[in-house]
Amino acid sequence: MENKKEMRTWLDDMKLDHPLVIAGPCSAETEEQVLKIAHQLKDTDVNYYRAGIWKPRTRPGNFEGVGALGLKWLQKVKEETGMKTCTEVANAAHVKLALEHDVDLLWIGARSTVSPFIMQEIADALEGTDKIVLVKNPVNPDLSLWLGGIERLYSAGIKNLGAIHRGFSTYEKSKYRNIPEWQLAIEFQNKFPDIPLINDPSHITGNRDMIFDVSQTALDLNFDGLMIETHFDPDNAWSDAAQQVTPESLVQIMTNLKIRKETD
Ligand code: PEP
Ligand code: MN
């Protein structure tokens, strides 16, 4: 990965005066829910609207997403609000559909990053795309799997790359849903300094009351952005209810965060 400098281009080109913000519900539930949240976020500093339509759940029997139908809802979000959209892809068929429906940014979830064959399948399906692709850290604290996923995408000609730190599974008793292991994120930054790194406090904490503090820690550590799950009725969300914040709380969080400026 010589020439990694070019990878920062997509973020630098945005010329943001604040960290990149990706927000929206954990899951797309209904067309009305997707559009309502998007309208609530459209005049904020949110840069990309997220909604998971394919939801890889650890145990069966939970809501696994609305599937391809949700792509039409994301298209409507773009038409009605002008917001850029993003969703998770977990196999080649998802990639094909997401590209056909012009989703602006795709992310690869923690349960996919652990699997080299899946990462290779996704990389092959994305070959040469100029869409932004973000790779979440694997569920387990294995830096090599994370770096390896990025390398597979880079080798497939995908240049607009980034990473998302969403914490790691543990058997330790912890206040976190997924322990942050900040040193691994710092190691990631040291290995790939030109790959934008976004923090996902929602999946790290599993608890909306801790989102602000984890976000602030991430910004203090020079992360490039935040992905925060947002829903107008978090308690009744179909997935990850305890960690989602309302659009009003999101704005409050963003207002109160102390942002490091280059000159700090
Ligand atoms: C998500 O972003 O909703 C998600 C499923 O995340 P992760 O892959 O980090 O568990
Ligand atoms: Mn979620």
PDB file of C-alpha atoms and ligand atoms in Angstrom:
ATOM      1  CA  MET A   1       0.000   0.000   0.000  1.00  0.00           C
ATOM      2  CA  GLU A   2       2.521   2.633  -1.127  1.00  0.00           C
ATOM      3  CA  ASN A   3       0.756   5.827  -2.100  1.00  0.00           C
ATOM      4  CA  LYS A   4      -1.657   5.734   0.801  1.00  0.00           C
ATOM      5  CA  LYS A   5      -1.862   9.538   0.782  1.00  0.00           C
ATOM      6  CA  GLU A   6      -4.478   9.434  -1.937  1.00  0.00           C
ATOM      7  CA  MET A   7      -6.785   7.628   0.471  1.00  0.00           C
ATOM      8  CA  ARG A   8      -7.398  10.682   2.572  1.00  0.00           C
ATOM      9  CA  THR A   9      -8.562  12.555  -0.477  1.00  0.00           C
ATOM     10  CA  TRP A  10     -12.260  11.791  -0.164  1.00  0.00           C
ATOM     11  CA  LEU A  11     -12.365  13.189   3.347  1.00  0.00           C
ATOM     12  CA  ASP A  12     -10.052  16.135   2.670  1.00  0.00           C
ATOM     13  CA  ASP A  13     -12.114  16.990  -0.412  1.00  0.00           C
ATOM     14  CA  MET A  14     -15.161  17.431   1.814  1.00  0.00           C
ATOM     15  CA  LYS A  15     -13.367  20.373   3.495  1.00  0.00           C
ATOM     16  CA  LEU A  16     -15.319  19.900   6.718  1.00  0.00           C
ATOM     17  CA  ASP A  17     -14.776  22.230   9.640  1.00  0.00           C
ATOM     18  CA  HIS A  18     -15.864  19.479  12.020  1.00  0.00           C
ATOM     19  CA  PRO A  19     -15.339  15.709  12.238  1.00  0.00           C
ATOM     20  CA  LEU A  20     -17.247  13.631   9.704  1.00  0.00           C
ATOM     21  CA  VAL A  21     -20.626  12.623  11.132  1.00  0.00           C
ATOM     22  CA  ILE A  22     -22.575   9.576  10.024  1.00  0.00           C
ATOM     23  CA  ALA A  23     -25.950   9.188  11.731  1.00  0.00           C
ATOM     24  CA  GLY A  24     -29.260   7.440  11.319  1.00  0.00           C
ATOM     25  CA  PRO A  25     -30.977   4.376  12.703  1.00  0.00           C
ATOM     26  CA  CYS A  26     -29.326   1.043  13.412  1.00  0.00           C
ATOM     27  CA  SER A  27     -31.930  -0.562  11.142  1.00  0.00           C
ATOM     28  CA  ALA A  28     -34.222   0.677   8.440  1.00  0.00           C
ATOM     29  CA  GLU A  29     -37.595  -0.454   9.813  1.00  0.00           C
ATOM     30  CA  THR A  30     -40.256   1.157   7.625  1.00  0.00           C
ATOM     31  CA  GLU A  31     -40.232   3.728   4.842  1.00  0.00           C
ATOM     32  CA  GLU A  32     -41.882   6.259   7.155  1.00  0.00           C
ATOM     33  CA  GLN A  33     -39.279   5.702   9.897  1.00  0.00           C
ATOM     34  CA  VAL A  34     -36.354   6.038   7.469  1.00  0.00           C
ATOM     35  CA  LEU A  35     -37.715   9.231   5.919  1.00  0.00           C
ATOM     36  CA  LYS A  36     -38.776  10.799   9.199  1.00  0.00           C
ATOM     37  CA  ILE A  37     -35.329  10.443  10.781  1.00  0.00           C
ATOM     38  CA  ALA A  38     -33.657  11.691   7.595  1.00  0.00           C
ATOM     39  CA  HIS A  39     -35.808  14.826   7.598  1.00  0.00           C
ATOM     40  CA  GLN A  40     -34.955  15.387  11.262  1.00  0.00           C
ATOM     41  CA  LEU A  41     -31.226  15.180  10.469  1.00  0.00           C
ATOM     42  CA  LYS A  42     -31.058  16.993   7.166  1.00  0.00           C
ATOM     43  CA  ASP A  43     -30.352  20.474   8.518  1.00  0.00           C
ATOM     44  CA  THR A  44     -27.728  19.344  11.025  1.00  0.00           C
ATOM     45  CA  ASP A  45     -23.992  18.716  10.613  1.00  0.00           C
ATOM     46  CA  VAL A  46     -24.655  15.084   9.660  1.00  0.00           C
ATOM     47  CA  ASN A  47     -22.750  14.242   6.464  1.00  0.00           C
ATOM     48  CA  TYR A  48     -24.006  10.755   5.710  1.00  0.00           C
ATOM     49  CA  TYR A  49     -27.296   9.114   6.581  1.00  0.00           C
ATOM     50  CA  ARG A  50     -26.949   5.512   7.744  1.00  0.00           C
ATOM     51  CA  ALA A  51     -29.561   2.775   7.934  1.00  0.00           C
ATOM     52  CA  GLY A  52     -28.811  -0.949   8.060  1.00  0.00           C
ATOM     53  CA  ILE A  53     -30.976  -2.958   5.686  1.00  0.00           C
ATOM     54  CA  TRP A  54     -29.117  -6.270   5.927  1.00  0.00           C
ATOM     55  CA  LYS A  55     -28.509  -6.924   9.618  1.00  0.00           C
ATOM     56  CA  PRO A  56     -26.205  -9.823  10.460  1.00  0.00           C
ATOM     57  CA  ARG A  57     -27.357 -10.759  13.957  1.00  0.00           C
ATOM     58  CA  THR A  58     -25.275 -12.935  16.231  1.00  0.00           C
ATOM     59  CA  ARG A  59     -28.192 -15.178  17.226  1.00  0.00           C
ATOM     60  CA  PRO A  60     -31.088 -16.148  14.933  1.00  0.00           C
ATOM     61  CA  GLY A  61     -34.601 -15.054  15.733  1.00  0.00           C
ATOM     62  CA  ASN A  62     -33.890 -11.325  15.829  1.00  0.00           C
ATOM     63  CA  PHE A  63     -34.839  -8.787  13.174  1.00  0.00           C
ATOM     64  CA  GLU A  64     -32.452  -9.365  10.257  1.00  0.00           C
ATOM     65  CA  GLY A  65     -33.307  -6.290   8.241  1.00  0.00           C
ATOM     66  CA  VAL A  66     -35.815  -5.342   5.562  1.00  0.00           C
ATOM     67  CA  GLY A  67     -33.404  -6.296   2.777  1.00  0.00           C
ATOM     68  CA  ALA A  68     -33.263  -4.826  -0.714  1.00  0.00           C
ATOM     69  CA  LEU A  69     -36.577  -3.015  -0.244  1.00  0.00           C
ATOM     70  CA  GLY A  70     -34.729  -0.565   2.003  1.00  0.00           C
ATOM     71  CA  LEU A  71     -32.552   0.573  -0.911  1.00  0.00           C
ATOM     72  CA  LYS A  72     -35.591   2.281  -2.400  1.00  0.00           C
ATOM     73  CA  TRP A  73     -36.158   4.093   0.874  1.00  0.00           C
ATOM     74  CA  LEU A  74     -32.543   5.300   0.881  1.00  0.00           C
ATOM     75  CA  GLN A  75     -33.026   6.568  -2.669  1.00  0.00           C
ATOM     76  CA  LYS A  76     -36.038   8.496  -1.439  1.00  0.00           C
ATOM     77  CA  VAL A  77     -33.940   9.951   1.385  1.00  0.00           C
ATOM     78  CA  LYS A  78     -31.554  11.322  -1.230  1.00  0.00           C
ATOM     79  CA  GLU A  79     -34.360  12.706  -3.389  1.00  0.00           C
ATOM     80  CA  GLU A  80     -36.255  14.318  -0.522  1.00  0.00           C
ATOM     81  CA  THR A  81     -33.417  15.590   1.667  1.00  0.00           C
ATOM     82  CA  GLY A  82     -30.314  15.674  -0.537  1.00  0.00           C
ATOM     83  CA  MET A  83     -28.428  13.713   2.121  1.00  0.00           C
ATOM     84  CA  LYS A  84     -25.815  11.184   1.098  1.00  0.00           C
ATOM     85  CA  THR A  85     -26.631   7.651   2.183  1.00  0.00           C
ATOM     86  CA  CYS A  86     -24.846   4.596   3.507  1.00  0.00           C
ATOM     87  CA  THR A  87     -25.550   1.016   4.455  1.00  0.00           C
ATOM     88  CA  GLU A  88     -23.788  -2.209   5.433  1.00  0.00           C
ATOM     89  CA  VAL A  89     -22.935  -4.815   2.814  1.00  0.00           C
ATOM     90  CA  ALA A  90     -22.074  -8.364   3.824  1.00  0.00           C
ATOM     91  CA  ASN A  91     -21.718 -10.256   0.541  1.00  0.00           C
ATOM     92  CA  ALA A  92     -21.323  -9.770  -3.221  1.00  0.00           C
ATOM     93  CA  ALA A  93     -25.075  -9.712  -3.860  1.00  0.00           C
ATOM     94  CA  HIS A  94     -25.485  -6.835  -1.376  1.00  0.00           C
ATOM     95  CA  VAL A  95     -22.673  -4.931  -3.065  1.00  0.00           C
ATOM     96  CA  LYS A  96     -24.256  -5.332  -6.496  1.00  0.00           C
ATOM     97  CA  LEU A  97     -27.646  -4.113  -5.282  1.00  0.00           C
ATOM     98  CA  ALA A  98     -26.202  -1.210  -3.272  1.00  0.00           C
ATOM     99  CA  LEU A  99     -24.154  -0.014  -6.258  1.00  0.00           C
ATOM    100  CA  GLU A 100     -27.172  -0.331  -8.568  1.00  0.00           C
ATOM    101  CA  HIS A 101     -29.159   1.867  -6.181  1.00  0.00           C
ATOM    102  CA  ASP A 102     -26.365   4.416  -5.896  1.00  0.00           C
ATOM    103  CA  VAL A 103     -25.735   4.191  -2.165  1.00  0.00           C
ATOM    104  CA  ASP A 104     -22.917   6.705  -1.577  1.00  0.00           C
ATOM    105  CA  LEU A 105     -20.892   4.933   1.083  1.00  0.00           C
ATOM    106  CA  LEU A 106     -20.786   1.263   2.010  1.00  0.00           C
ATOM    107  CA  TRP A 107     -19.497  -0.175   5.242  1.00  0.00           C
ATOM    108  CA  ILE A 108     -18.421  -3.674   6.081  1.00  0.00           C
ATOM    109  CA  GLY A 109     -19.600  -4.905   9.477  1.00  0.00           C
ATOM    110  CA  ALA A 110     -17.589  -6.405  12.298  1.00  0.00           C
ATOM    111  CA  ARG A 111     -18.956  -9.889  11.628  1.00  0.00           C
ATOM    112  CA  SER A 112     -17.723  -9.760   8.031  1.00  0.00           C
ATOM    113  CA  THR A 113     -14.250  -8.345   8.702  1.00  0.00           C
ATOM    114  CA  VAL A 114     -13.428 -11.546  10.609  1.00  0.00           C
ATOM    115  CA  SER A 115     -13.828 -13.640   7.462  1.00  0.00           C
ATOM    116  CA  PRO A 116     -11.083 -13.344   4.803  1.00  0.00           C
ATOM    117  CA  PHE A 117     -13.149 -15.161   2.146  1.00  0.00           C
ATOM    118  CA  ILE A 118     -16.099 -12.818   2.684  1.00  0.00           C
ATOM    119  CA  MET A 119     -13.767  -9.814   2.597  1.00  0.00           C
ATOM    120  CA  GLN A 120     -12.281 -11.059  -0.653  1.00  0.00           C
ATOM    121  CA  GLU A 121     -15.727 -11.663  -2.138  1.00  0.00           C
ATOM    122  CA  ILE A 122     -16.783  -8.129  -1.198  1.00  0.00           C
ATOM    123  CA  ALA A 123     -13.528  -6.662  -2.517  1.00  0.00           C
ATOM    124  CA  ASP A 124     -13.972  -8.466  -5.853  1.00  0.00           C
ATOM    125  CA  ALA A 125     -17.569  -7.265  -6.136  1.00  0.00           C
ATOM    126  CA  LEU A 126     -16.472  -3.680  -5.441  1.00  0.00           C
ATOM    127  CA  GLU A 127     -13.500  -3.792  -7.803  1.00  0.00           C
ATOM    128  CA  GLY A 128     -12.588  -0.353  -9.114  1.00  0.00           C
ATOM    129  CA  THR A 129     -15.507   1.477  -7.477  1.00  0.00           C
ATOM    130  CA  ASP A 130     -15.041   5.103  -6.478  1.00  0.00           C
ATOM    131  CA  LYS A 131     -17.622   4.803  -3.697  1.00  0.00           C
ATOM    132  CA  ILE A 132     -16.357   5.301  -0.170  1.00  0.00           C
ATOM    133  CA  VAL A 133     -15.898   1.990   1.636  1.00  0.00           C
ATOM    134  CA  LEU A 134     -15.394   1.796   5.403  1.00  0.00           C
ATOM    135  CA  VAL A 135     -14.231  -1.330   7.186  1.00  0.00           C
ATOM    136  CA  LYS A 136     -15.306  -1.918  10.775  1.00  0.00           C
ATOM    137  CA  ASN A 137     -12.854  -3.622  13.078  1.00  0.00           C
ATOM    138  CA  PRO A 138     -13.497  -7.361  13.467  1.00  0.00           C
ATOM    139  CA  VAL A 139     -15.528  -8.446  16.508  1.00  0.00           C
ATOM    140  CA  ASN A 140     -12.395  -9.914  18.090  1.00  0.00           C
ATOM    141  CA  PRO A 141      -9.377  -7.780  18.987  1.00  0.00           C
ATOM    142  CA  ASP A 142      -7.238  -8.872  16.036  1.00  0.00           C
ATOM    143  CA  LEU A 143      -5.548  -5.936  14.340  1.00  0.00           C
ATOM    144  CA  SER A 144      -4.256  -8.074  11.447  1.00  0.00           C
ATOM    145  CA  LEU A 145      -7.757  -9.075  10.350  1.00  0.00           C
ATOM    146  CA  TRP A 146      -8.726  -5.404  10.260  1.00  0.00           C
ATOM    147  CA  LEU A 147      -5.615  -4.375   8.303  1.00  0.00           C
ATOM    148  CA  GLY A 148      -5.997  -7.407   6.042  1.00  0.00           C
ATOM    149  CA  GLY A 149      -9.545  -6.422   5.132  1.00  0.00           C
ATOM    150  CA  ILE A 150      -8.378  -2.949   4.132  1.00  0.00           C
ATOM    151  CA  GLU A 151      -5.512  -4.428   2.109  1.00  0.00           C
ATOM    152  CA  ARG A 152      -7.876  -6.721   0.187  1.00  0.00           C
ATOM    153  CA  LEU A 153     -10.018  -3.719  -0.783  1.00  0.00           C
ATOM    154  CA  TYR A 154      -6.998  -1.641  -1.733  1.00  0.00           C
ATOM    155  CA  SER A 155      -5.683  -4.454  -3.922  1.00  0.00           C
ATOM    156  CA  ALA A 156      -9.060  -4.526  -5.697  1.00  0.00           C
ATOM    157  CA  GLY A 157      -8.527  -0.898  -6.724  1.00  0.00           C
ATOM    158  CA  ILE A 158     -10.743   0.710  -4.110  1.00  0.00           C
ATOM    159  CA  LYS A 159      -9.069   3.983  -3.169  1.00  0.00           C
ATOM    160  CA  ASN A 160     -11.719   5.802  -1.152  1.00  0.00           C
ATOM    161  CA  LEU A 161     -11.186   3.784   1.972  1.00  0.00           C
ATOM    162  CA  GLY A 162     -11.727   4.330   5.660  1.00  0.00           C
ATOM    163  CA  ALA A 163     -12.090   2.379   8.882  1.00  0.00           C
ATOM    164  CA  ILE A 164     -14.539   2.294  11.752  1.00  0.00           C
ATOM    165  CA  HIS A 165     -13.551   1.459  15.317  1.00  0.00           C
ATOM    166  CA  ARG A 166     -16.588  -0.168  16.991  1.00  0.00           C
ATOM    167  CA  GLY A 167     -14.929  -1.956  19.890  1.00  0.00           C
ATOM    168  CA  PHE A 168     -14.287  -5.648  20.551  1.00  0.00           C
ATOM    169  CA  SER A 169     -16.080  -8.584  22.125  1.00  0.00           C
ATOM    170  CA  THR A 170     -14.883  -9.681  25.522  1.00  0.00           C
ATOM    171  CA  TYR A 171     -15.724 -12.083  28.310  1.00  0.00           C
ATOM    172  CA  GLU A 172     -14.438  -9.535  30.819  1.00  0.00           C
ATOM    173  CA  LYS A 173     -17.062  -7.857  32.907  1.00  0.00           C
ATOM    174  CA  SER A 174     -17.245  -4.385  31.427  1.00  0.00           C
ATOM    175  CA  LYS A 175     -19.380  -1.273  31.352  1.00  0.00           C
ATOM    176  CA  TYR A 176     -18.983  -1.377  27.569  1.00  0.00           C
ATOM    177  CA  ARG A 177     -20.914  -3.536  25.146  1.00  0.00           C
ATOM    178  CA  ASN A 178     -17.706  -3.897  23.132  1.00  0.00           C
ATOM    179  CA  ILE A 179     -14.516  -2.823  24.869  1.00  0.00           C
ATOM    180  CA  PRO A 180     -12.748  -0.007  23.018  1.00  0.00           C
ATOM    181  CA  GLU A 181      -9.151  -1.245  23.436  1.00  0.00           C
ATOM    182  CA  TRP A 182      -8.048   2.233  22.384  1.00  0.00           C
ATOM    183  CA  GLN A 183      -4.465   1.057  21.941  1.00  0.00           C
ATOM    184  CA  LEU A 184      -5.581  -1.078  18.980  1.00  0.00           C
ATOM    185  CA  ALA A 185      -7.169   1.940  17.318  1.00  0.00           C
ATOM    186  CA  ILE A 186      -3.963   3.888  17.917  1.00  0.00           C
ATOM    187  CA  GLU A 187      -1.938   1.038  16.416  1.00  0.00           C
ATOM    188  CA  PHE A 188      -4.268   1.141  13.431  1.00  0.00           C
ATOM    189  CA  GLN A 189      -3.603   4.876  13.046  1.00  0.00           C
ATOM    190  CA  ASN A 190       0.132   4.250  13.244  1.00  0.00           C
ATOM    191  CA  LYS A 191       0.048   1.507  10.617  1.00  0.00           C
ATOM    192  CA  PHE A 192      -2.311   3.299   8.217  1.00  0.00           C
ATOM    193  CA  PRO A 193      -2.016   7.018   9.066  1.00  0.00           C
ATOM    194  CA  ASP A 194      -3.637   8.074   5.806  1.00  0.00           C
ATOM    195  CA  ILE A 195      -6.782   6.028   6.187  1.00  0.00           C
ATOM    196  CA  PRO A 196      -9.533   8.062   7.854  1.00  0.00           C
ATOM    197  CA  LEU A 197     -10.616   6.471  11.116  1.00  0.00           C
ATOM    198  CA  ILE A 198     -14.170   6.914  12.356  1.00  0.00           C
ATOM    199  CA  ASN A 199     -15.335   6.034  15.850  1.00  0.00           C
ATOM    200  CA  ASP A 200     -18.625   4.218  16.509  1.00  0.00           C
ATOM    201  CA  PRO A 201     -19.500   5.017  20.132  1.00  0.00           C
ATOM    202  CA  SER A 202     -22.927   3.406  19.726  1.00  0.00           C
ATOM    203  CA  HIS A 203     -21.619  -0.152  19.381  1.00  0.00           C
ATOM    204  CA  ILE A 204     -18.768   0.434  21.823  1.00  0.00           C
ATOM    205  CA  THR A 205     -21.032   1.576  24.624  1.00  0.00           C
ATOM    206  CA  GLY A 206     -24.349  -0.146  23.966  1.00  0.00           C
ATOM    207  CA  ASN A 207     -25.719   2.643  26.134  1.00  0.00           C
ATOM    208  CA  ARG A 208     -26.797   6.096  25.023  1.00  0.00           C
ATOM    209  CA  ASP A 209     -25.669   7.717  28.284  1.00  0.00           C
ATOM    210  CA  MET A 210     -22.040   6.959  27.476  1.00  0.00           C
ATOM    211  CA  ILE A 211     -22.006   8.126  23.853  1.00  0.00           C
ATOM    212  CA  PHE A 212     -20.749  11.627  24.590  1.00  0.00           C
ATOM    213  CA  ASP A 213     -17.745  10.550  26.674  1.00  0.00           C
ATOM    214  CA  VAL A 214     -16.579   7.923  24.191  1.00  0.00           C
ATOM    215  CA  SER A 215     -17.012  10.380  21.303  1.00  0.00           C
ATOM    216  CA  GLN A 216     -14.926  12.962  23.139  1.00  0.00           C
ATOM    217  CA  THR A 217     -12.183  10.418  23.842  1.00  0.00           C
ATOM    218  CA  ALA A 218     -12.143   9.504  20.145  1.00  0.00           C
ATOM    219  CA  LEU A 219     -11.816  13.127  19.059  1.00  0.00           C
ATOM    220  CA  ASP A 220      -9.067  13.680  21.621  1.00  0.00           C
ATOM    221  CA  LEU A 221      -7.260  10.756  19.990  1.00  0.00           C
ATOM    222  CA  ASN A 222      -7.510  12.427  16.569  1.00  0.00           C
ATOM    223  CA  PHE A 223     -10.235  10.276  15.085  1.00  0.00           C
ATOM    224  CA  ASP A 224     -11.616  11.727  11.855  1.00  0.00           C
ATOM    225  CA  GLY A 225     -15.292  11.238  12.553  1.00  0.00           C
ATOM    226  CA  LEU A 226     -18.147   9.591  14.393  1.00  0.00           C
ATOM    227  CA  MET A 227     -20.915   7.169  13.470  1.00  0.00           C
ATOM    228  CA  ILE A 228     -23.814   7.530  15.923  1.00  0.00           C
ATOM    229  CA  GLU A 229     -27.054   5.537  15.762  1.00  0.00           C
ATOM    230  CA  THR A 230     -30.027   7.885  15.834  1.00  0.00           C
ATOM    231  CA  HIS A 231     -33.774   7.181  16.015  1.00  0.00           C
ATOM    232  CA  PHE A 232     -36.791   9.349  16.874  1.00  0.00           C
ATOM    233  CA  ASP A 233     -38.025   6.650  19.273  1.00  0.00           C
ATOM    234  CA  PRO A 234     -34.894   4.809  20.442  1.00  0.00           C
ATOM    235  CA  ASP A 235     -36.621   2.697  23.092  1.00  0.00           C
ATOM    236  CA  ASN A 236     -38.876   1.153  20.478  1.00  0.00           C
ATOM    237  CA  ALA A 237     -36.191   0.635  17.822  1.00  0.00           C
ATOM    238  CA  TRP A 238     -36.218  -2.839  16.267  1.00  0.00           C
ATOM    239  CA  SER A 239     -32.491  -3.308  17.007  1.00  0.00           C
ATOM    240  CA  ASP A 240     -29.952  -1.767  19.391  1.00  0.00           C
ATOM    241  CA  ALA A 241     -32.623   0.176  21.309  1.00  0.00           C
ATOM    242  CA  ALA A 242     -30.489   1.026  24.368  1.00  0.00           C
ATOM    243  CA  GLN A 243     -27.740   2.779  22.426  1.00  0.00           C
ATOM    244  CA  GLN A 244     -29.634   4.926  19.940  1.00  0.00           C
ATOM    245  CA  VAL A 245     -30.068   8.645  20.601  1.00  0.00           C
ATOM    246  CA  THR A 246     -32.765  11.002  19.378  1.00  0.00           C
ATOM    247  CA  PRO A 247     -31.941  13.557  16.681  1.00  0.00           C
ATOM    248  CA  GLU A 248     -32.212  16.272  19.369  1.00  0.00           C
ATOM    249  CA  SER A 249     -29.660  14.483  21.589  1.00  0.00           C
ATOM    250  CA  LEU A 250     -27.369  13.980  18.621  1.00  0.00           C
ATOM    251  CA  VAL A 251     -27.321  17.707  17.936  1.00  0.00           C
ATOM    252  CA  GLN A 252     -26.665  18.326  21.634  1.00  0.00           C
ATOM    253  CA  ILE A 253     -23.783  15.861  21.623  1.00  0.00           C
ATOM    254  CA  MET A 254     -22.257  17.429  18.518  1.00  0.00           C
ATOM    255  CA  THR A 255     -22.615  20.918  19.962  1.00  0.00           C
ATOM    256  CA  ASN A 256     -20.903  19.989  23.221  1.00  0.00           C
ATOM    257  CA  LEU A 257     -18.002  18.009  21.789  1.00  0.00           C
ATOM    258  CA  LYS A 258     -14.699  19.774  21.927  1.00  0.00           C
ATOM    259  CA  ILE A 259     -13.110  19.566  18.515  1.00  0.00           C
ATOM    260  CA  ARG A 260      -9.355  19.658  18.103  1.00  0.00           C
ATOM    261  CA  LYS A 261      -8.276  22.100  15.463  1.00  0.00           C
ATOM    262  CA  GLU A 262      -5.056  21.583  13.457  1.00  0.00           C
ATOM    263  CA  THR A 263      -3.494  24.437  15.387  1.00  0.00           C
ATOM    264  CA  ASP A 264      -4.273  22.992  18.871  1.00  0.00           C
TER     265      ASP A 264
HETATM  266  C1  PEP B   1     -24.356  -1.659  12.835  1.00  0.00           C
HETATM  267  O1  PEP B   1     -23.629  -0.718  12.474  1.00  0.00           O
HETATM  268  O2  PEP B   1     -25.576  -1.538  13.013  1.00  0.00           O
HETATM  269  C2  PEP B   1     -23.739  -2.972  13.139  1.00  0.00           C
HETATM  270  C3  PEP B   1     -24.385  -4.111  13.022  1.00  0.00           C
HETATM  271  O3  PEP B   1     -22.497  -2.845  13.578  1.00  0.00           O
HETATM  272  P1  PEP B   1     -21.328  -3.884  13.923  1.00  0.00           P
HETATM  273  O4  PEP B   1     -20.976  -4.554  12.645  1.00  0.00           O
HETATM  274  O5  PEP B   1     -20.288  -2.956  14.435  1.00  0.00           O
HETATM  275  O6  PEP B   1     -21.837  -4.824  14.993  1.00  0.00           O
HETATM  276 MN    MN B   2     -26.579  -1.303  15.438  1.00  0.00          MN
END
